[in-house]
Structures are given as structure tokens and as C-alpha cells.
XYZ file of C-alpha atoms in Angstrom:
705
model
C 110.796 96.850 107.702
C 109.952 96.599 111.362
C 111.549 95.241 114.529
C 114.026 92.487 113.765
C 115.441 90.459 116.613
C 118.419 88.723 115.023
C 120.831 91.175 116.612
C 124.461 90.607 115.810
C 127.589 91.653 117.664
C 128.897 95.147 117.334
C 125.792 96.663 115.827
C 125.538 99.570 118.263
C 129.092 100.718 117.627
C 128.470 101.644 114.028
C 125.164 103.431 114.521
C 125.017 107.229 114.039
C 123.107 109.361 116.533
C 120.602 110.570 113.956
C 119.128 109.393 110.665
C 117.689 112.508 109.067
C 115.861 114.224 111.923
C 115.107 110.937 113.707
C 117.066 110.403 116.911
C 118.181 106.774 117.208
C 117.492 105.425 120.688
C 118.091 101.675 120.834
C 119.055 98.810 118.569
C 116.229 96.465 117.614
C 118.401 94.148 115.554
C 120.801 93.719 112.679
C 120.318 92.024 109.339
C 122.242 91.516 106.158
C 121.550 95.026 104.840
C 121.785 97.137 107.963
C 120.839 97.896 111.523
C 117.223 98.427 112.591
C 116.889 101.024 115.294
C 114.062 102.316 117.471
C 113.976 106.083 116.944
C 111.845 109.148 117.599
C 110.943 112.087 115.417
C 111.090 115.660 116.677
C 107.389 115.398 117.604
C 108.023 112.242 119.646
C 106.612 109.737 117.140
C 108.231 106.300 117.437
C 109.636 104.866 114.219
C 111.822 101.925 113.209
C 114.806 103.115 111.173
C 116.921 100.806 109.039
C 120.415 102.267 108.549
C 122.600 100.613 105.922
C 125.808 98.978 107.178
C 128.766 101.325 106.715
C 130.682 98.692 104.743
C 127.942 98.588 102.120
C 127.147 102.311 101.877
C 129.622 102.915 99.028
C 128.715 99.804 97.039
C 126.654 100.893 93.977
C 125.054 97.434 93.646
C 124.040 97.481 97.285
C 122.713 101.033 97.070
C 120.638 99.923 94.089
C 119.161 97.060 96.106
C 118.388 99.398 99.001
C 116.729 101.913 96.674
C 114.683 99.015 95.321
C 113.687 98.032 98.872
C 112.584 101.590 99.662
C 110.570 101.784 96.447
C 108.883 98.428 97.112
C 108.101 99.227 100.752
C 106.795 102.629 99.712
C 104.636 101.044 97.031
C 102.975 98.502 99.317
C 102.794 100.708 102.409
C 99.391 100.054 103.944
C 97.352 98.260 106.579
C 99.281 94.966 106.276
C 102.818 96.333 106.282
C 104.886 98.727 108.387
C 104.037 102.066 106.697
C 106.985 104.035 105.313
C 107.408 107.397 107.038
C 110.582 108.778 105.477
C 113.691 107.658 103.602
C 117.000 108.872 102.202
C 118.474 106.238 99.873
C 121.049 108.748 98.595
C 122.559 109.766 101.955
C 126.054 108.961 103.152
C 124.483 106.177 105.209
C 121.209 105.373 103.395
C 118.259 104.861 105.717
C 114.528 104.213 105.740
C 112.040 104.928 108.536
C 108.766 103.073 109.012
C 106.094 103.332 111.649
C 107.177 101.357 114.713
C 104.751 98.503 115.355
C 105.303 96.639 118.636
C 104.809 92.893 118.626
C 106.776 89.666 118.192
C 107.633 88.082 114.886
C 105.924 84.806 114.024
C 109.288 83.104 114.516
C 109.561 84.466 118.054
C 105.943 83.634 118.855
C 106.312 79.977 117.847
C 109.656 79.661 119.598
C 108.284 81.068 122.855
C 104.765 79.604 122.895
C 104.844 76.638 120.555
C 102.628 75.975 117.515
C 99.448 77.978 117.038
C 96.063 76.385 117.577
C 93.739 75.894 114.571
C 91.725 79.053 115.222
C 94.805 81.258 115.534
C 96.458 79.732 112.491
C 93.321 80.133 110.377
C 93.176 83.815 111.232
C 96.871 84.173 110.525
C 96.471 82.564 107.102
C 93.521 84.807 106.270
C 95.448 87.909 107.293
C 98.520 86.959 105.297
C 96.431 86.047 102.242
C 94.933 89.525 102.245
C 98.350 91.064 102.841
C 99.694 89.245 99.774
C 96.708 90.406 97.748
C 97.510 94.023 98.639
C 101.204 93.529 97.896
C 100.593 91.794 94.570
C 97.950 94.198 93.297
C 100.514 97.039 93.301
C 102.831 94.842 91.248
C 105.322 93.746 93.925
C 106.526 90.202 94.686
C 107.985 89.854 98.198
C 110.160 86.758 97.470
C 111.228 86.287 101.115
C 108.073 85.616 103.119
C 109.175 83.700 106.220
C 108.342 83.635 109.958
C 110.888 86.321 110.865
C 109.336 88.652 108.265
C 105.834 88.436 109.706
C 105.154 90.738 112.623
C 102.233 89.815 114.896
C 100.837 93.218 115.776
C 97.840 93.804 118.005
C 95.580 94.462 115.024
C 96.822 91.589 112.879
C 99.865 90.309 110.981
C 102.170 92.702 109.153
C 104.499 91.635 106.345
C 107.882 93.335 106.690
C 111.349 93.500 105.098
C 111.149 94.065 101.348
C 114.923 93.831 100.955
C 114.814 91.383 98.016
C 111.335 92.122 96.734
C 110.902 93.566 93.271
C 108.245 94.792 90.863
C 107.075 92.055 88.520
C 108.180 94.051 85.483
C 111.693 94.900 86.751
C 115.042 93.323 86.151
C 116.295 91.021 88.889
C 118.944 92.929 90.804
C 121.379 90.237 91.937
C 124.756 88.815 91.167
C 124.862 85.945 88.672
C 124.507 82.617 90.421
C 123.787 84.101 93.838
C 120.920 82.516 95.776
C 118.344 85.130 96.759
C 115.897 84.038 99.448
C 115.652 81.660 102.407
C 115.679 78.000 101.185
C 113.021 76.497 103.517
C 110.537 79.147 102.338
C 111.514 79.432 98.679
C 109.371 78.132 95.842
C 110.755 75.590 93.325
C 110.948 78.221 90.591
C 113.214 80.371 92.771
C 115.826 77.617 92.490
C 115.134 76.637 88.885
C 114.430 79.945 87.117
C 114.811 82.897 89.524
C 114.247 85.519 86.829
C 110.725 84.200 86.252
C 109.555 84.387 89.866
C 106.034 85.807 90.213
C 103.318 86.240 92.863
C 102.744 82.476 93.105
C 106.157 82.150 94.796
C 104.805 84.164 97.737
C 101.824 81.795 97.946
C 104.237 78.830 98.144
C 106.099 80.626 100.941
C 102.775 81.173 102.733
C 102.174 77.416 102.661
C 105.609 76.737 104.171
C 105.081 79.466 106.743
C 101.743 77.955 107.816
C 103.390 74.573 108.363
C 105.896 76.302 110.626
C 103.147 78.190 112.477
C 101.132 75.027 113.173
C 103.931 72.505 113.802
C 107.054 74.470 114.727
C 108.995 73.099 111.740
C 108.928 73.468 107.975
C 107.468 71.171 105.304
C 111.017 70.476 104.095
C 113.575 70.072 106.860
C 117.306 69.468 106.788
C 120.448 70.962 108.279
C 121.757 71.473 104.756
C 120.271 74.225 102.576
C 121.251 72.188 99.508
C 119.187 69.221 100.714
C 116.275 71.554 101.473
C 116.530 72.978 97.965
C 116.377 69.468 96.473
C 113.364 68.603 98.644
C 111.523 71.789 97.664
C 111.980 71.021 93.969
C 111.410 67.244 93.996
C 109.840 65.931 97.247
C 106.344 66.075 98.689
C 105.918 68.293 101.769
C 105.518 66.823 105.244
C 102.234 68.165 106.645
C 102.171 66.011 109.779
C 100.566 68.065 112.547
C 98.897 70.646 110.311
C 95.211 70.990 111.336
C 92.930 68.878 109.150
C 90.807 71.903 108.272
C 93.831 73.699 106.793
C 95.963 70.858 105.415
C 94.287 70.620 101.950
C 94.630 74.367 101.425
C 98.247 74.393 102.606
C 99.009 71.471 100.258
C 97.611 73.439 97.307
C 99.846 76.387 98.243
C 102.845 74.025 98.113
C 102.170 72.800 94.584
C 105.364 72.469 92.529
C 103.980 74.411 89.566
C 102.989 78.079 90.075
C 99.794 77.742 88.029
C 98.542 74.999 90.358
C 98.608 77.233 93.442
C 95.610 79.310 94.574
C 95.675 83.083 94.357
C 95.319 85.144 97.553
C 91.698 85.913 96.600
C 90.997 82.195 96.172
C 92.627 81.489 99.537
C 90.318 83.957 101.247
C 87.331 82.437 99.514
C 88.352 78.968 100.682
C 88.860 80.184 104.235
C 85.369 81.664 104.261
C 83.921 78.217 103.662
C 86.003 76.353 106.246
C 84.149 75.380 109.406
C 81.609 78.123 110.110
C 82.006 77.315 113.790
C 85.294 79.156 113.710
C 83.569 82.385 112.604
C 86.140 83.196 109.961
C 83.490 85.268 108.194
C 84.314 88.075 110.614
C 87.906 88.190 109.482
C 87.757 87.473 105.746
C 86.077 89.973 103.378
C 84.773 89.015 99.986
C 87.500 88.921 97.350
C 87.940 91.919 95.096
C 86.835 91.433 91.522
C 89.636 91.909 89.005
C 89.519 95.362 87.483
C 89.280 95.427 83.716
C 89.646 99.168 83.139
C 93.138 100.048 84.328
C 94.207 103.570 83.425
C 96.485 103.964 80.424
C 99.011 106.736 79.717
C 97.644 109.663 77.735
C 99.667 112.286 75.854
C 99.992 115.760 77.223
C 99.074 118.888 75.289
C 101.347 121.884 74.832
C 100.443 123.272 78.241
C 101.309 120.034 80.013
C 97.696 119.022 80.654
C 96.463 115.471 80.252
C 92.756 114.562 80.149
C 91.708 111.991 82.705
C 90.501 108.707 81.281
C 87.123 108.047 82.834
C 87.018 104.688 84.536
C 84.102 102.317 84.332
C 81.686 102.107 87.248
C 82.756 99.412 89.674
C 80.267 96.946 90.976
C 82.436 95.644 93.769
C 84.721 97.739 95.937
C 86.558 96.299 98.883
C 85.995 99.055 101.385
C 88.215 97.915 104.200
C 91.400 96.114 104.986
C 91.492 93.037 107.165
C 92.050 93.603 110.872
C 92.882 90.453 112.854
C 93.371 89.754 116.518
C 95.902 86.931 116.269
C 97.039 87.358 119.840
C 93.702 88.236 121.385
C 93.878 91.982 120.643
C 91.010 94.281 119.814
C 89.111 93.858 116.556
C 88.324 97.113 114.767
C 84.922 97.844 113.304
C 85.069 97.171 109.573
C 82.993 98.129 106.562
C 82.789 95.405 103.943
C 81.239 95.559 100.499
C 78.534 93.059 99.629
C 79.227 93.131 95.908
C 76.248 95.351 95.036
C 76.089 98.863 93.624
C 76.725 101.620 96.199
C 73.549 102.889 97.818
C 71.957 105.914 96.208
C 72.493 109.204 98.020
C 69.355 110.584 99.570
C 70.269 114.277 99.471
C 70.370 116.267 96.265
C 73.682 116.387 94.461
C 75.436 119.767 94.404
C 75.231 121.597 91.128
C 78.121 121.111 88.727
C 78.891 123.913 86.242
C 78.194 122.854 82.703
C 81.247 121.934 80.697
C 83.481 120.876 83.579
C 85.487 117.790 82.737
C 87.977 115.904 84.834
C 91.520 117.024 84.048
C 95.107 116.593 85.138
C 98.186 118.728 84.533
C 101.863 118.768 85.406
C 102.386 122.523 85.712
C 106.102 122.424 86.553
C 107.763 119.175 85.406
C 111.204 120.511 86.241
C 110.372 121.401 89.851
C 109.829 117.922 91.282
C 107.937 117.281 94.488
C 104.268 117.033 95.373
C 102.191 120.151 94.619
C 100.674 121.745 97.716
C 97.421 123.425 96.640
C 94.665 125.590 98.080
C 91.706 127.468 96.604
C 92.184 131.186 96.174
C 89.975 134.039 95.069
C 90.635 133.406 91.359
C 91.619 129.747 91.116
C 93.892 127.067 92.464
C 97.107 128.201 94.160
C 99.873 125.600 94.187
C 103.341 125.601 95.739
C 106.286 123.583 94.427
C 110.004 123.802 95.200
C 111.148 127.221 94.015
C 107.822 128.522 92.740
C 104.153 129.200 93.328
C 101.539 128.976 90.563
C 97.903 129.763 89.894
C 95.861 127.259 87.861
C 92.490 127.619 86.174
C 90.206 125.276 88.189
C 88.125 124.422 85.112
C 90.914 122.884 83.022
C 94.263 123.145 84.851
C 95.777 125.892 82.656
C 98.653 127.751 84.309
C 97.511 131.361 84.792
C 100.773 132.665 86.260
C 103.870 131.538 88.113
C 106.209 133.290 90.527
C 109.657 132.237 91.722
C 110.207 131.998 95.477
C 113.141 131.089 97.671
C 113.427 127.621 99.157
C 113.766 124.104 97.818
C 111.043 122.336 99.802
C 107.418 123.218 100.392
C 105.277 121.802 103.180
C 102.186 124.016 102.941
C 100.144 125.559 100.123
C 99.980 129.306 99.457
C 97.129 131.125 101.200
C 95.169 134.324 100.651
C 95.332 136.925 103.429
C 94.217 140.516 103.086
C 93.059 139.720 99.547
C 96.636 138.883 98.446
C 98.473 135.621 97.885
C 101.003 134.854 100.611
C 103.361 132.382 98.905
C 106.130 131.762 101.437
C 104.661 131.219 104.882
C 106.375 127.834 105.274
C 109.791 129.278 104.321
C 111.598 131.210 107.054
C 112.770 134.531 105.589
C 111.380 137.739 104.122
C 107.646 138.025 103.511
C 106.013 139.026 100.242
C 102.467 139.244 98.912
C 101.269 138.758 95.334
C 98.398 140.049 93.234
C 96.048 137.034 92.866
C 95.215 138.041 89.267
C 98.754 138.387 87.920
C 101.157 136.896 90.453
C 103.133 140.163 90.560
C 104.534 141.282 93.949
C 102.455 143.906 95.753
C 104.629 144.286 98.825
C 107.732 142.761 100.339
C 109.221 143.315 103.766
C 112.286 142.206 105.598
C 111.438 140.584 108.890
C 113.496 139.863 112.006
C 114.256 136.248 112.741
C 111.068 134.330 113.512
C 110.283 130.663 114.158
C 106.851 130.398 112.598
C 104.165 132.327 110.749
C 100.453 131.664 110.316
C 97.845 133.428 108.196
C 94.642 134.017 110.160
C 91.958 135.906 108.290
C 93.487 139.166 107.034
C 96.484 138.980 109.366
C 99.851 137.201 109.451
C 101.032 136.166 112.916
C 104.828 135.826 113.320
C 106.173 134.004 116.375
C 109.738 134.605 117.584
C 111.805 132.234 119.696
C 111.382 134.454 122.773
C 107.583 134.116 122.549
C 106.879 137.534 121.027
C 104.100 137.505 118.437
C 103.841 140.180 115.743
C 100.646 140.853 113.814
C 101.244 141.926 110.194
C 98.475 143.237 107.935
C 98.200 140.832 104.989
C 97.021 143.591 102.625
C 99.767 146.131 103.301
C 102.590 144.312 105.097
C 102.437 146.828 107.957
C 102.890 145.813 111.601
C 99.658 146.231 113.603
C 100.783 144.915 116.991
C 103.589 143.040 118.731
C 103.579 141.480 122.220
C 103.530 138.199 124.105
C 100.416 136.079 124.630
C 99.502 135.480 128.294
C 99.922 131.831 129.344
C 101.648 130.792 126.094
C 105.455 130.666 126.307
C 106.111 130.275 122.565
C 102.753 130.082 120.767
C 102.528 128.302 117.425
C 99.101 129.040 116.077
C 96.529 127.058 114.153
C 93.355 128.480 112.662
C 90.255 127.263 110.885
C 87.827 128.916 108.462
C 85.015 129.243 110.993
C 85.684 130.190 114.590
C 83.690 131.192 117.668
C 85.208 134.683 117.898
C 83.073 137.799 118.127
C 84.636 139.511 115.094
C 84.304 138.503 111.469
C 87.769 136.975 111.501
C 88.481 133.471 112.817
C 90.476 133.040 115.968
C 94.080 131.916 116.200
C 94.481 129.014 118.629
C 97.544 128.184 120.696
C 97.948 125.349 123.185
C 100.261 124.737 126.113
C 100.226 121.283 127.764
C 100.935 120.872 131.452
C 104.179 119.256 132.531
C 102.522 115.944 133.394
C 100.386 115.866 130.251
C 97.206 115.856 132.332
C 95.832 119.113 130.985
C 96.153 121.715 128.233
C 95.695 125.482 128.268
C 93.848 126.444 125.078
C 93.983 130.135 124.123
C 91.977 131.861 121.380
C 93.533 135.097 120.103
C 91.986 137.926 118.057
C 94.375 138.153 115.076
C 93.593 141.838 114.470
C 94.699 142.997 117.944
C 96.513 140.105 119.585
C 94.088 140.210 122.491
C 92.962 136.994 124.155
C 89.354 136.250 123.280
C 89.152 133.361 125.736
C 91.265 130.690 127.337
C 90.395 127.442 129.061
C 92.150 124.685 130.979
C 90.964 121.370 129.524
C 91.747 117.813 130.565
C 94.298 115.784 128.574
C 96.999 116.503 125.974
C 94.925 118.245 123.310
C 95.386 119.204 119.663
C 92.891 121.654 118.046
C 91.611 120.285 114.719
C 88.661 122.474 113.729
C 85.998 125.025 114.618
C 82.344 125.223 113.613
C 79.087 126.723 114.865
C 80.610 128.383 117.906
C 82.571 125.328 119.069
C 86.197 124.241 118.902
C 87.085 120.593 118.264
C 90.177 118.972 119.744
C 91.776 115.530 119.806
C 93.007 113.875 122.975
C 96.351 112.785 121.573
C 96.908 113.226 117.850
C 99.935 113.595 115.572
C 102.086 115.258 118.262
C 100.857 113.673 121.485
C 100.487 110.068 120.306
C 97.447 107.970 119.448
C 94.110 109.780 119.505
C 91.865 108.333 122.218
C 88.967 110.816 122.262
C 87.415 113.845 120.554
C 86.481 116.935 122.576
C 83.927 119.580 121.518
C 84.454 122.723 123.567
C 81.906 125.556 123.475
C 83.502 128.748 124.854
C 80.200 130.534 125.301
C 78.949 127.975 127.839
C 82.193 126.367 128.963
C 80.838 122.914 128.046
C 83.458 120.336 127.070
C 81.851 117.241 125.563
C 84.183 114.261 125.273
C 83.619 111.263 122.970
C 85.942 108.350 123.728
C 87.017 106.268 120.736
C 86.339 102.506 121.011
C 89.792 101.865 119.504
C 92.553 104.531 119.517
C 93.574 105.969 116.145
C 97.329 105.965 115.591
C 98.787 109.465 115.169
C 95.546 110.812 113.826
C 94.992 113.889 111.724
C 91.470 115.266 111.654
C 89.045 117.512 109.814
C 85.691 118.895 110.933
C 82.378 119.234 109.125
C 79.498 120.431 111.270
C 79.317 118.273 114.393
C 81.301 115.440 112.789
C 85.040 114.956 113.176
C 86.812 112.704 110.668
C 90.090 111.148 111.805
C 92.742 109.649 109.528
C 95.242 107.386 111.304
C 98.822 106.700 110.266
C 97.993 103.025 109.737
C 94.991 103.629 107.476
C 92.028 103.927 109.866
C 89.417 106.489 108.770
C 86.929 107.224 111.548
C 83.796 109.395 111.771
C 82.844 110.712 115.220
C 79.449 112.365 115.738
C 79.991 114.749 118.656
C 76.303 115.714 118.802
C 75.262 112.089 119.270
C 78.333 111.384 121.404
C 79.518 108.303 119.518
C 81.671 106.935 116.734
C 79.562 106.520 113.594
C 81.834 104.268 111.558
C 85.391 103.132 111.082
C 86.940 102.129 107.757
C 90.357 100.506 107.304
C 91.476 102.096 104.045
C 94.922 100.486 103.731
C 96.366 103.983 103.179
C 99.348 104.653 105.420
C 99.855 108.243 106.561
C 97.095 109.724 104.440
C 96.204 113.407 104.373
C 93.869 115.321 106.633
C 90.361 114.152 105.615
C 88.003 116.796 104.240
C 84.251 116.516 103.803
C 81.416 118.289 102.011
C 78.832 116.535 104.197
C 78.043 113.861 101.617
C 81.519 112.455 101.040
C 84.869 112.316 102.813
C 88.000 112.740 100.696
C 91.555 111.663 101.517
C 94.801 111.907 99.546
C 97.110 108.866 99.713
C 100.936 109.090 99.588
C 100.933 107.369 96.178
C 98.772 110.136 94.701
C 95.402 108.376 94.881
C 92.322 110.360 95.874
C 89.787 108.298 97.857
C 86.078 109.106 98.087
C 84.084 107.669 101.007
C 80.355 107.895 101.747
C 80.092 110.237 104.733
C 76.961 108.549 106.024
C 77.986 104.906 105.889
C 81.795 104.906 105.717
C 81.761 102.915 102.493
C 84.611 103.399 100.038
C 82.949 104.543 96.806
C 85.903 105.058 94.515
C 89.474 106.171 94.043
C 91.691 107.610 91.336
C 94.749 105.814 90.030
C 98.170 106.092 91.742
C 100.535 108.780 90.465
C 103.887 107.961 92.041
C 106.165 109.106 89.240
C 109.835 108.248 88.779
C 110.861 108.908 92.389
C 108.738 106.180 93.940
C 111.270 105.766 96.760
C 110.683 109.333 97.933
C 108.120 110.014 100.634
C 106.484 113.480 100.704
C 107.398 115.386 103.871
C 103.841 116.707 104.087
C 100.760 115.382 102.347
C 98.350 118.053 101.080
C 94.670 117.656 101.876
C 92.214 117.538 98.956
C 90.745 120.914 97.982
C 86.944 121.262 97.697
C 85.486 124.046 95.576
C 82.323 124.388 93.517
C 81.374 120.708 93.690
C 84.830 119.626 92.514
C 87.774 118.006 94.279
C 91.365 118.913 93.457
C 94.511 117.124 94.598
C 98.261 116.920 94.035
C 100.386 113.808 93.494
C 104.066 112.832 93.974
C 104.712 112.796 90.215
C 104.003 116.551 90.076
C 100.426 116.181 88.834
C 97.551 118.403 89.894
C 94.139 117.005 88.947
C 90.475 117.807 89.331
C 87.447 115.496 89.443
C 83.707 115.850 89.997
C 83.238 115.469 93.744
C 79.828 113.836 93.621
C 80.950 110.905 91.476
C 83.700 108.963 93.307
C 82.624 105.623 91.858
C 83.161 107.069 88.373
C 86.711 108.248 88.986
């Protein structure tokens, strides 16, 4: 789903003001299922929200189709689609929000500017072939690929609108005898045997779409859809005007029998060999070798743990997604695999305790939701709706569990003052637990507050009037309460290592200027509430880390828009070193390791910026939409994907080394409100997944996951 321009009459009148917490601003268009609206989140992020037509909201069959669309879009969400941000298929007016991607549809582009030239069309075909490969490899068939469902974004084509798509192994959700699809772009089997439609139907549609892109018409043309259907099934396509370099490949895509059509991988291979003068090698990576060792279900033991099946070592890993400049936009730096074994690491591997084996567990099957985990003094601490648990990091055994108020969790439990603080993301009373037993040590009623942050041994509570109260994490006693100079209503962030003079890290608050041209950054001593330092810095800044006496900030970021630069500020000297990114990173989150800042963009870009050298080291298009904050041990970078995969990337080269299998679970149409970052401890990596799984793997062996 993305901007649709086939607006119909009366669409604005039926639109609500909000969908979830997204404020609907303007109508982008209306389709058969609902209205697509430009909207903004509370942080200002632009999204495209599809709201189901009111007349269909109570239709169980229609709701089923919409749930199927959400699940399919969620499943394929990546670099070649409009990433899913949020959804509520069960609401009074079901809706789905995706990242808003400006750009015309292919239909609009051809209508306005005429057919594409051979170079443009070749790049388009390469981009769509890779998009179909990504869609098909997660088991989804689009079934309605057509010019109005291809969005020409600045960084390449995006396939949108999964309204009639379906998993290959699902039942076809449609009324008996009802035609599903758009006749000029439907494959013969969609007319003859619609319940047997597979990935090859999308390849046929790609062939028809390429005829339209290069000639302005389809390979089968008539005013009557019935005549078009007959032509698709029985007649040869008209390829007059299709560039000679592409015509043979397009003709193969339009073969009547599915088995006679090329696969997306074969299409990319063919495009690599077409006319080197066109430099298609830049845009088309080597095809991914079929994987022969797919994970299989394994039974759980009495404690709910399941051993991980070790996957075979891969000899070919596609480390980046295709990034095209169909309309003359910027081309991102890519990392492509050459089909050889990953390079050996030069530094010594961290020690791994003997006997550790990869494991996975579902500690609370009844809770639902994605576990939010951190590493405590005695093991893993995980939060789920209604409870917090401690797990043994060696095998995933549940050590204790404690019930807490609240049905949603957006942050993991933390340790402050030597005690577990389980409810910092739930507004209400505070309590602290014994990390060994999970039993309450203290509990205190608190006045209404808007936010709380654990910083070292202190809890900082912010009220709506700007008053901040410092509470001792060990005892629950109030140590101080006052306002912070220069910060109207401070919402703090903190990082393990800060430039403060005491042993505790600093708490950081920011206040942007009215015009967005500058930001006041304030570092507060959590023990006293006193200002350690403050500085006026240029740009709208978001603090993302602290190390070796410096604070690292993004210009832009998840709140202020696309990240355009990284700033390293050293309070001791007042030096602010700025590294401008060659290509902005959409709504980036970031983590810091030493002098390196790793950025994860909403569209899948993973970027390493060396602030000491003053340059971007590498950029990898992962295909992961809205991944977690990246974390690094210096040798690898780890990211959690919304489908539960854990990705491991070489920190030196930016090469994707390995990933775990997806763990979406039954609620594949649900999008986690907050995605937990991987947890690093003792040479191991731990992560949570949407199906309720918590798992641990050996950090130094991503290609063996």
C-alpha cells in the first residue's frame, strides 16, 4: 500500500480524523477496499494509511480479505515495498499504515511522459525482478502486479497493494466465480484455474507491465475485458515497440505455461548479460542460491524450550537489496556478495563458555506479544504483557516470573540500584524486585508523571509541568525534585558510558529551537539533578550514544525526520565534529560502539559512520523495514527484524554474514509497537520474536545460524 491516485467522489466525507494515533491529513486516493490517506504520527512521521470503506467494515468476508492483505504486506515488508508501520484489522474501521513514499506510479509516469527509454526500462525490469524474488521467497504471490501498483520512488521501484495477494499454501479467499485481478495483467492460469496460481503468474504480469512501460499499451489490448481474457489465454502478445534488447526476455515472461517462464533469479541473470554498455551490472546483484536447509519445527520440552536446529554454512549470501535510480535519483552504495565464503576475521574471537548451545524458548505462550529483553545481574530480564520474567542465559529456563499491571510493553525491564525495575514504560506506581527471586523489595505510590527513565542507580520521573524527581532505585526514596534549567519538559535518554565526572552516566535532555536550526543539549547528574553541562548545537539533534568522553547525536532521526549527519560532541573541549551522510537515512535509529555510529533506517538501510575518520564506512541495504536499533561488539553488527529474524553483519566490511529464521507466529498481521534491540552478553546474542520466542545464539558465528 502506498499513494494511489484513482481518487473517487465522496472519499473525504467518510474519512475519520484519526486511524489509531495517526492523524489523517489529506486523501491520496480511493480504491475498491478503502481510502488511502496521507497521515502523520505523533512524532511527525509521514505515513500512508488505508482505511476500509465503511460499507465493508462489517462484512466478515471483506474483513478476512483485509486481514490477509495486512498479513501479506507485513510478510513482504522490505526494501522493494512500502514498509508496514502499524495496523488494526480488528478495529471498527480496519486500517493499515505504511511508510509514505513519494513518487508517481508507473501508470502516471507513462501517462505524463510517454514510454520509457531502453535504459530506464531495463533498470525497471531489474528492480521489479528483484522485488518479486523478495516477495516470492517469503511465500507470497502478489497476483495483481500492474502499472498502478508499482511506485517509482527515488531509490527504485516499489511494489504496492497486496489486497488480493495470498500465501502459496493458503486457501483462495474469494467468492465462487468472481474474477480476481486485472485482465490485461493476468496470467492465463488466473482465468483457467485460479486456485492453482503461483509465483509464475507474477512473472507473466511483469512481462505485460514491461510492454506497457516501453510502449504505453499492453501486449493484449481491447475495450472488452472478455476479449482481453481470450487473447491472454489463446493469442500471441503484441511486442511492437518493445526494445530489441528486452523483447526476447519479455516474450519468455509471457509464455502461456507457467513452467516455461523464467524465475526472478533467472531474469536478473539474463539482464546482467544484456548489453554491457548499459552498465546493468551496477543494478543487478548475483542471484541468491536456493537454500536447501530450511528450518523445521521442533518439539518443545516441558519448560517450553525448543533447541535451535543448526543451519548449514551458506556459501552465497545476498548482502544487499537492489537500489535503482529509475528517475535519475541517487544510487546508494551497495554491498554485494561474490559467491565466495565470507572473509576470515582478523581479530581473535571472543571466548565462548564451554557447553553453551543455541536455544529458543517461549516463556509465556499465553501472554502474546514480542518479548522485550535486557541483560541483568543474574540473567536475561524479559517483559511481556502482564508480566516480567528472568531467564537463564545458558538454556532459556524461566528462573522466576512476576505479574505487573498493563497490557502492552514497549521497553525491557532494567536494573537500577541493584534491583529490577519492571514497569518503567507503564505509567503508575513504581516497584522494584529482587533480581534473584523476583519478589518485590519496595513499592511506592507516585504522583502523576509523564515519563520515567532509569539512569545508573536513579529513576528520573518527569511531570507535565516540567518538574523532575530523582528516586533512589535501591530504596524507592526521593533524593531531589526540581526543574531543569533550559528544558521545559525534559524527557531523558541515557547510555551505559557517559562523559560525566561521577561514576554514573549522565541523563541527556534536548530542546530544539522554534525554527529547528539548533538544539540545546543538557547533561544532568542523576544523583543530584544538577546540570553537568549544556551546549547549543546546530540542527535538530537526537542523542544516540556516549563513549570515551563524547556524546553522539543524529541530525534528524526518528523524531526529526531523515538523518542527514552524525555529530560527535566532546564536552571537555567543546568540539562538535559533524559527518554528513552521502545519502540521508530514513527515520534512522542508531547505536554507538567506540567512534563508530551504526544507523538503521526505516526502509532497510544499515550504515556505519566512522566519526574519527570523518566518513561513512559502508552502507548495506538489508531489505528489513523498521528494524531495531543496531548493536555491535566491534566485530559484528546485530539487528532484529520485525519478523523475528536476527541479522549478523561484518562490522568491518558491511557484509551480511547470516540470519536466523523468521518467527512471526499466528498473528502475522500484527506489527510490534516497539522492536527490541538484540542483547549482547558473554559472547552471545539474545533476541525476542513476535511469536513470543526468546532465543540465544553464539555471536561470533552468524553464518552458522
